PDB file of C-alpha atoms in Angstrom:
ATOM      1  CA  UNK B  24     -14.066  -4.634  63.560  1.00  0.00           C
ATOM      2  CA  UNK B  25     -17.190  -3.703  65.500  1.00  0.00           C
ATOM      3  CA  UNK B  26     -18.942  -0.420  64.960  1.00  0.00           C
ATOM      4  CA  UNK B  27     -17.722   0.859  68.292  1.00  0.00           C
ATOM      5  CA  UNK B  28     -14.077   0.222  67.571  1.00  0.00           C
ATOM      6  CA  UNK B  29     -13.559   3.087  65.106  1.00  0.00           C
ATOM      7  CA  UNK B  30     -13.569   5.390  68.121  1.00  0.00           C
ATOM      8  CA  UNK B  31     -11.194   3.130  70.022  1.00  0.00           C
ATOM      9  CA  UNK B  32      -8.401   2.401  67.535  1.00  0.00           C
ATOM     10  CA  UNK B  33      -6.313   5.439  68.487  1.00  0.00           C
ATOM     11  CA  UNK B  34      -6.831   8.766  70.256  1.00  0.00           C
ATOM     12  CA  UNK B  35      -6.457  10.608  66.954  1.00  0.00           C
ATOM     13  CA  UNK B  36      -7.755   9.804  63.476  1.00  0.00           C
ATOM     14  CA  UNK B  37      -5.638  11.643  60.893  1.00  0.00           C
ATOM     15  CA  UNK B  38      -7.794  13.394  58.296  1.00  0.00           C
ATOM     16  CA  UNK B  39      -5.838  13.044  55.059  1.00  0.00           C
ATOM     17  CA  UNK B  40      -6.270  14.931  51.804  1.00  0.00           C
ATOM     18  CA  UNK B  41      -4.284  13.092  49.106  1.00  0.00           C
ATOM     19  CA  UNK B  42      -3.460  15.148  46.026  1.00  0.00           C
ATOM     20  CA  UNK B  43      -0.942  12.687  44.544  1.00  0.00           C
ATOM     21  CA  UNK B  44      -1.740   8.982  44.799  1.00  0.00           C
ATOM     22  CA  UNK B  45       1.995   8.230  44.921  1.00  0.00           C
ATOM     23  CA  UNK B  46       2.053   9.819  48.397  1.00  0.00           C
ATOM     24  CA  UNK B  47      -0.703   7.591  49.797  1.00  0.00           C
ATOM     25  CA  UNK B  48       1.284   4.520  50.796  1.00  0.00           C
ATOM     26  CA  UNK B  49       4.369   6.216  52.309  1.00  0.00           C
ATOM     27  CA  UNK B  50       2.093   8.669  54.123  1.00  0.00           C
ATOM     28  CA  UNK B  51      -0.018   5.843  55.562  1.00  0.00           C
ATOM     29  CA  UNK B  52       3.088   3.886  56.565  1.00  0.00           C
ATOM     30  CA  UNK B  53       4.430   6.924  58.432  1.00  0.00           C
ATOM     31  CA  UNK B  54       1.133   7.397  60.304  1.00  0.00           C
ATOM     32  CA  UNK B  55       0.911   3.703  61.223  1.00  0.00           C
ATOM     33  CA  UNK B  56       4.545   3.649  62.350  1.00  0.00           C
ATOM     34  CA  UNK B  57       3.775   6.627  64.567  1.00  0.00           C
ATOM     35  CA  UNK B  58       0.890   4.773  66.195  1.00  0.00           C
ATOM     36  CA  UNK B  59      -2.113   6.104  64.268  1.00  0.00           C
ATOM     37  CA  UNK B  60      -3.586   3.121  62.371  1.00  0.00           C
ATOM     38  CA  UNK B  61      -7.042   4.568  61.620  1.00  0.00           C
ATOM     39  CA  UNK B  62      -6.668   6.870  58.617  1.00  0.00           C
ATOM     40  CA  UNK B  63      -9.522   8.886  57.137  1.00  0.00           C
ATOM     41  CA  UNK B  64      -8.885   9.718  53.469  1.00  0.00           C
ATOM     42  CA  UNK B  65     -11.264  12.481  52.441  1.00  0.00           C
ATOM     43  CA  UNK B  66     -13.071  12.232  49.120  1.00  0.00           C
ATOM     44  CA  UNK B  67     -12.096  15.792  48.236  1.00  0.00           C
ATOM     45  CA  UNK B  68      -9.605  15.050  45.470  1.00  0.00           C
ATOM     46  CA  UNK B  69      -9.585  13.005  42.271  1.00  0.00           C
ATOM     47  CA  UNK B  70      -6.859  10.825  43.814  1.00  0.00           C
ATOM     48  CA  UNK B  71      -8.870   9.864  46.912  1.00  0.00           C
ATOM     49  CA  UNK B  72     -10.371   6.537  45.825  1.00  0.00           C
ATOM     50  CA  UNK B  73      -7.100   5.364  44.302  1.00  0.00           C
ATOM     51  CA  UNK B  74      -5.352   6.394  47.533  1.00  0.00           C
ATOM     52  CA  UNK B  75      -7.781   4.292  49.588  1.00  0.00           C
ATOM     53  CA  UNK B  76      -7.251   1.385  47.193  1.00  0.00           C
ATOM     54  CA  UNK B  77      -3.457   1.652  47.473  1.00  0.00           C
ATOM     55  CA  UNK B  78      -3.422   1.910  51.270  1.00  0.00           C
ATOM     56  CA  UNK B  79      -5.851  -1.007  51.633  1.00  0.00           C
ATOM     57  CA  UNK B  80      -3.676  -3.159  49.375  1.00  0.00           C
ATOM     58  CA  UNK B  81      -0.207  -2.175  50.541  1.00  0.00           C
ATOM     59  CA  UNK B  82      -0.409  -1.081  54.198  1.00  0.00           C
ATOM     60  CA  UNK B  83      -1.964  -4.049  56.025  1.00  0.00           C
ATOM     61  CA  UNK B  84      -1.626  -2.474  59.479  1.00  0.00           C
ATOM     62  CA  UNK B  85      -3.631   0.581  58.430  1.00  0.00           C
ATOM     63  CA  UNK B  86      -7.386   0.762  58.947  1.00  0.00           C
ATOM     64  CA  UNK B  87      -8.245   3.045  56.059  1.00  0.00           C
ATOM     65  CA  UNK B  88     -11.548   4.849  55.913  1.00  0.00           C
ATOM     66  CA  UNK B  89     -13.264   7.348  53.651  1.00  0.00           C
ATOM     67  CA  UNK B  90     -14.275  10.802  54.797  1.00  0.00           C
ATOM     68  CA  UNK B  91     -16.500  13.510  53.338  1.00  0.00           C
ATOM     69  CA  UNK B  92     -18.936  10.759  52.339  1.00  0.00           C
ATOM     70  CA  UNK B  93     -22.080  12.636  51.266  1.00  0.00           C
ATOM     71  CA  UNK B  94     -23.981  10.324  48.902  1.00  0.00           C
ATOM     72  CA  UNK B  95     -24.877   6.655  48.409  1.00  0.00           C
ATOM     73  CA  UNK B  96     -22.514   6.674  45.433  1.00  0.00           C
ATOM     74  CA  UNK B  97     -19.670   7.813  47.699  1.00  0.00           C
ATOM     75  CA  UNK B  98     -20.531   4.957  50.072  1.00  0.00           C
ATOM     76  CA  UNK B  99     -20.479   2.328  47.318  1.00  0.00           C
ATOM     77  CA  UNK B 100     -17.293   3.650  45.690  1.00  0.00           C
ATOM     78  CA  UNK B 101     -15.462   3.876  49.020  1.00  0.00           C
ATOM     79  CA  UNK B 102     -16.329   0.355  50.144  1.00  0.00           C
ATOM     80  CA  UNK B 103     -15.423  -1.008  46.707  1.00  0.00           C
ATOM     81  CA  UNK B 104     -12.030   0.724  47.010  1.00  0.00           C
ATOM     82  CA  UNK B 105     -11.370  -0.975  50.346  1.00  0.00           C
ATOM     83  CA  UNK B 106     -12.556   1.556  52.934  1.00  0.00           C
ATOM     84  CA  UNK B 107     -13.081  -0.120  56.303  1.00  0.00           C
ATOM     85  CA  UNK B 108     -15.073   2.729  57.827  1.00  0.00           C
ATOM     86  CA  UNK B 109     -17.025   5.752  56.569  1.00  0.00           C
ATOM     87  CA  UNK B 110     -17.248   9.296  57.912  1.00  0.00           C
ATOM     88  CA  UNK B 111     -19.714  11.963  56.806  1.00  0.00           C
ATOM     89  CA  UNK B 112     -19.777  15.683  57.651  1.00  0.00           C
ATOM     90  CA  UNK B 113     -23.559  15.468  58.114  1.00  0.00           C
ATOM     91  CA  UNK B 114     -26.360  13.035  57.346  1.00  0.00           C
ATOM     92  CA  UNK B 115     -29.718  12.558  55.695  1.00  0.00           C
ATOM     93  CA  UNK B 116     -32.015   9.543  55.836  1.00  0.00           C
ATOM     94  CA  UNK B 117     -30.833   8.503  52.363  1.00  0.00           C
ATOM     95  CA  UNK B 118     -27.162   8.722  53.280  1.00  0.00           C
ATOM     96  CA  UNK B 119     -27.704   7.015  56.634  1.00  0.00           C
ATOM     97  CA  UNK B 120     -29.534   4.109  54.986  1.00  0.00           C
ATOM     98  CA  UNK B 121     -26.672   3.674  52.507  1.00  0.00           C
ATOM     99  CA  UNK B 122     -24.046   3.734  55.264  1.00  0.00           C
ATOM    100  CA  UNK B 123     -26.025   1.247  57.375  1.00  0.00           C
ATOM    101  CA  UNK B 124     -26.363  -1.073  54.372  1.00  0.00           C
ATOM    102  CA  UNK B 125     -22.641  -0.846  53.519  1.00  0.00           C
ATOM    103  CA  UNK B 126     -21.586  -3.431  56.090  1.00  0.00           C
ATOM    104  CA  UNK B 127     -18.753  -1.268  57.431  1.00  0.00           C
ATOM    105  CA  UNK B 128     -18.677   0.950  60.526  1.00  0.00           C
ATOM    106  CA  UNK B 129     -19.636   4.580  59.988  1.00  0.00           C
ATOM    107  CA  UNK B 130     -19.622   7.913  61.811  1.00  0.00           C
ATOM    108  CA  UNK B 131     -22.384  10.235  60.609  1.00  0.00           C
ATOM    109  CA  UNK B 132     -21.714  13.912  61.232  1.00  0.00           C
ATOM    110  CA  UNK B 133     -23.736  16.014  63.679  1.00  0.00           C
ATOM    111  CA  UNK B 134     -23.528  19.554  65.019  1.00  0.00           C
ATOM    112  CA  UNK B 135     -26.838  19.947  66.902  1.00  0.00           C
ATOM    113  CA  UNK B 136     -28.606  18.211  69.779  1.00  0.00           C
ATOM    114  CA  UNK B 137     -31.585  17.396  67.543  1.00  0.00           C
ATOM    115  CA  UNK B 138     -29.336  15.571  65.066  1.00  0.00           C
ATOM    116  CA  UNK B 139     -27.849  13.523  67.901  1.00  0.00           C
ATOM    117  CA  UNK B 140     -31.320  12.603  69.195  1.00  0.00           C
ATOM    118  CA  UNK B 141     -32.457  11.679  65.674  1.00  0.00           C
ATOM    119  CA  UNK B 142     -29.506   9.318  65.242  1.00  0.00           C
ATOM    120  CA  UNK B 143     -30.044   7.735  68.654  1.00  0.00           C
ATOM    121  CA  UNK B 144     -33.658   7.168  67.604  1.00  0.00           C
ATOM    122  CA  UNK B 145     -32.316   5.267  64.579  1.00  0.00           C
ATOM    123  CA  UNK B 146     -30.028   3.095  66.695  1.00  0.00           C
ATOM    124  CA  UNK B 147     -26.801   4.980  65.967  1.00  0.00           C
ATOM    125  CA  UNK B 148     -24.816   6.034  69.043  1.00  0.00           C
ATOM    126  CA  UNK B 149     -21.413   6.850  67.510  1.00  0.00           C
ATOM    127  CA  UNK B 150     -20.979   9.999  65.475  1.00  0.00           C
ATOM    128  CA  UNK B 151     -18.630  12.625  64.207  1.00  0.00           C
ATOM    129  CA  UNK B 152     -19.054  16.075  65.790  1.00  0.00           C
ATOM    130  CA  UNK B 153     -18.335  18.570  63.028  1.00  0.00           C
ATOM    131  CA  UNK B 154     -17.185  21.303  62.662  1.00  0.00           C
ATOM    132  CA  UNK B 155     -16.082  20.823  66.248  1.00  0.00           C
ATOM    133  CA  UNK B 156     -14.559  24.169  67.161  1.00  0.00           C
ATOM    134  CA  UNK B 157     -17.056  26.238  65.184  1.00  0.00           C
ATOM    135  CA  UNK B 158     -20.031  24.262  66.539  1.00  0.00           C
ATOM    136  CA  UNK B 159     -19.256  24.825  70.204  1.00  0.00           C
ATOM    137  CA  UNK B 160     -16.223  22.704  70.932  1.00  0.00           C
ATOM    138  CA  UNK B 161     -15.485  21.191  74.327  1.00  0.00           C
ATOM    139  CA  UNK B 162     -18.178  23.092  76.279  1.00  0.00           C
ATOM    140  CA  UNK B 163     -20.882  21.963  73.841  1.00  0.00           C
ATOM    141  CA  UNK B 164     -19.874  18.298  73.943  1.00  0.00           C
ATOM    142  CA  UNK B 165     -19.564  18.435  77.722  1.00  0.00           C
ATOM    143  CA  UNK B 166     -23.123  19.759  77.961  1.00  0.00           C
ATOM    144  CA  UNK B 167     -24.431  16.903  75.761  1.00  0.00           C
ATOM    145  CA  UNK B 168     -23.029  14.245  78.080  1.00  0.00           C
ATOM    146  CA  UNK B 169     -25.659  14.854  80.770  1.00  0.00           C
ATOM    147  CA  UNK B 170     -28.878  14.416  78.775  1.00  0.00           C
ATOM    148  CA  UNK B 171     -27.411  12.135  76.102  1.00  0.00           C
ATOM    149  CA  UNK B 172     -24.824   9.916  77.822  1.00  0.00           C
ATOM    150  CA  UNK B 173     -25.272   7.098  75.295  1.00  0.00           C
ATOM    151  CA  UNK B 174     -23.856   9.200  72.428  1.00  0.00           C
ATOM    152  CA  UNK B 175     -20.122   9.005  71.713  1.00  0.00           C
ATOM    153  CA  UNK B 176     -18.231  11.319  69.405  1.00  0.00           C
ATOM    154  CA  UNK B 177     -15.193  11.862  67.224  1.00  0.00           C
ATOM    155  CA  UNK B 178     -14.935  15.661  67.159  1.00  0.00           C
ATOM    156  CA  UNK B 179     -13.255  16.957  63.995  1.00  0.00           C
ATOM    157  CA  UNK B 180     -12.703  20.440  62.617  1.00  0.00           C
ATOM    158  CA  UNK B 181     -10.245  23.016  63.898  1.00  0.00           C
ATOM    159  CA  UNK B 182      -8.680  20.717  66.496  1.00  0.00           C
ATOM    160  CA  UNK B 183      -4.958  21.060  67.179  1.00  0.00           C
ATOM    161  CA  UNK B 184      -2.305  19.325  69.251  1.00  0.00           C
ATOM    162  CA  UNK B 185      -2.969  21.938  71.916  1.00  0.00           C
ATOM    163  CA  UNK B 186      -6.755  21.557  72.055  1.00  0.00           C
ATOM    164  CA  UNK B 187      -7.005  17.784  71.502  1.00  0.00           C
ATOM    165  CA  UNK B 188      -6.340  16.790  75.152  1.00  0.00           C
ATOM    166  CA  UNK B 189      -9.320  18.798  76.434  1.00  0.00           C
ATOM    167  CA  UNK B 190     -11.581  16.935  73.996  1.00  0.00           C
ATOM    168  CA  UNK B 191     -10.059  13.550  74.839  1.00  0.00           C
ATOM    169  CA  UNK B 192     -10.670  14.186  78.542  1.00  0.00           C
ATOM    170  CA  UNK B 193     -14.447  14.165  77.931  1.00  0.00           C
ATOM    171  CA  UNK B 194     -16.190  10.890  78.742  1.00  0.00           C
ATOM    172  CA  UNK B 195     -18.316  11.055  75.560  1.00  0.00           C
ATOM    173  CA  UNK B 196     -15.330  11.479  73.226  1.00  0.00           C
ATOM    174  CA  UNK B 197     -13.676   8.328  71.880  1.00  0.00           C
ATOM    175  CA  UNK B 198     -11.121  10.013  69.642  1.00  0.00           C
ATOM    176  CA  UNK B 199     -10.581  13.240  67.715  1.00  0.00           C
ATOM    177  CA  UNK B 200      -9.991  13.834  64.018  1.00  0.00           C
ATOM    178  CA  UNK B 201      -7.322  16.221  62.858  1.00  0.00           C
ATOM    179  CA  UNK B 202      -4.692  17.036  60.299  1.00  0.00           C
ATOM    180  CA  UNK B 203      -2.078  18.866  62.358  1.00  0.00           C
ATOM    181  CA  UNK B 204       0.295  15.888  62.087  1.00  0.00           C
ATOM    182  CA  UNK B 205       0.219  16.329  58.297  1.00  0.00           C
ATOM    183  CA  UNK B 206       1.627  19.816  57.697  1.00  0.00           C
ATOM    184  CA  UNK B 207       1.435  20.794  54.030  1.00  0.00           C
ATOM    185  CA  UNK B 208       5.144  21.548  53.792  1.00  0.00           C
ATOM    186  CA  UNK B 209       6.063  18.104  55.158  1.00  0.00           C
ATOM    187  CA  UNK B 210       3.760  16.360  52.687  1.00  0.00           C
ATOM    188  CA  UNK B 211       5.089  18.484  49.802  1.00  0.00           C
ATOM    189  CA  UNK B 212       8.659  17.645  50.795  1.00  0.00           C
ATOM    190  CA  UNK B 213       7.728  13.967  51.279  1.00  0.00           C
ATOM    191  CA  UNK B 214       9.227  14.259  54.766  1.00  0.00           C
ATOM    192  CA  UNK B 215       7.670  11.045  56.032  1.00  0.00           C
ATOM    193  CA  UNK B 216      10.007  10.900  59.033  1.00  0.00           C
ATOM    194  CA  UNK B 217       8.673  14.223  60.303  1.00  0.00           C
ATOM    195  CA  UNK B 218       5.099  13.023  59.826  1.00  0.00           C
ATOM    196  CA  UNK B 219       5.883   9.832  61.738  1.00  0.00           C
ATOM    197  CA  UNK B 220       7.294  11.918  64.612  1.00  0.00           C
ATOM    198  CA  UNK B 221       4.194  14.142  64.685  1.00  0.00           C
ATOM    199  CA  UNK B 222       1.959  11.064  64.528  1.00  0.00           C
ATOM    200  CA  UNK B 223       3.783   9.522  67.488  1.00  0.00           C
ATOM    201  CA  UNK B 224       3.269  12.740  69.464  1.00  0.00           C
ATOM    202  CA  UNK B 225      -0.470  12.628  68.627  1.00  0.00           C
ATOM    203  CA  UNK B 226      -0.729   8.928  69.504  1.00  0.00           C
ATOM    204  CA  UNK B 227       0.733   9.709  72.917  1.00  0.00           C
ATOM    205  CA  UNK B 228      -2.095  12.063  73.842  1.00  0.00           C
ATOM    206  CA  UNK B 229      -3.962   9.244  75.595  1.00  0.00           C
TER     207      UNK B 229
END
């Protein structure tokens, strides 16, 4: 997988918070069956690394990544668990160096023009735009495309089924991140069929 392909695997990257590791594999299978192979498991719960490990081992068609990566330790632990890409909400030189050295594709998070320019200066042209809605949304990203056409984004944060198409219509957006296809009640009920249906609807956005 090339660095550029994280943005090109599917129009939507599900952002998954796994509380119970037993849910990881059936949840991933439902997302993949619905047409969303790139799955970002956030490192926000004690179960996250085990969830990545389980998905990597048992769902071969999934491209599992780690999100909320904020330290070199997170980078090392995620790659060791089987993460095939990394996503951070923001970046520092230390974190960027660790992600570059990891050998897997990564999307460092940005929310300002200066951060985008700084990453381009370091040879990174693919990034996460976060928190997308709060940081200016579609109009902001549209305005970046003129002066910074070489930057491509995965906007994440506050995006819904309704707002995703307007992001995906932008030439500098490769995909969006979201969790609307993973409603809490469906996960709690282990209603994987419903999640697969919602994933298929999201996959059809492009």
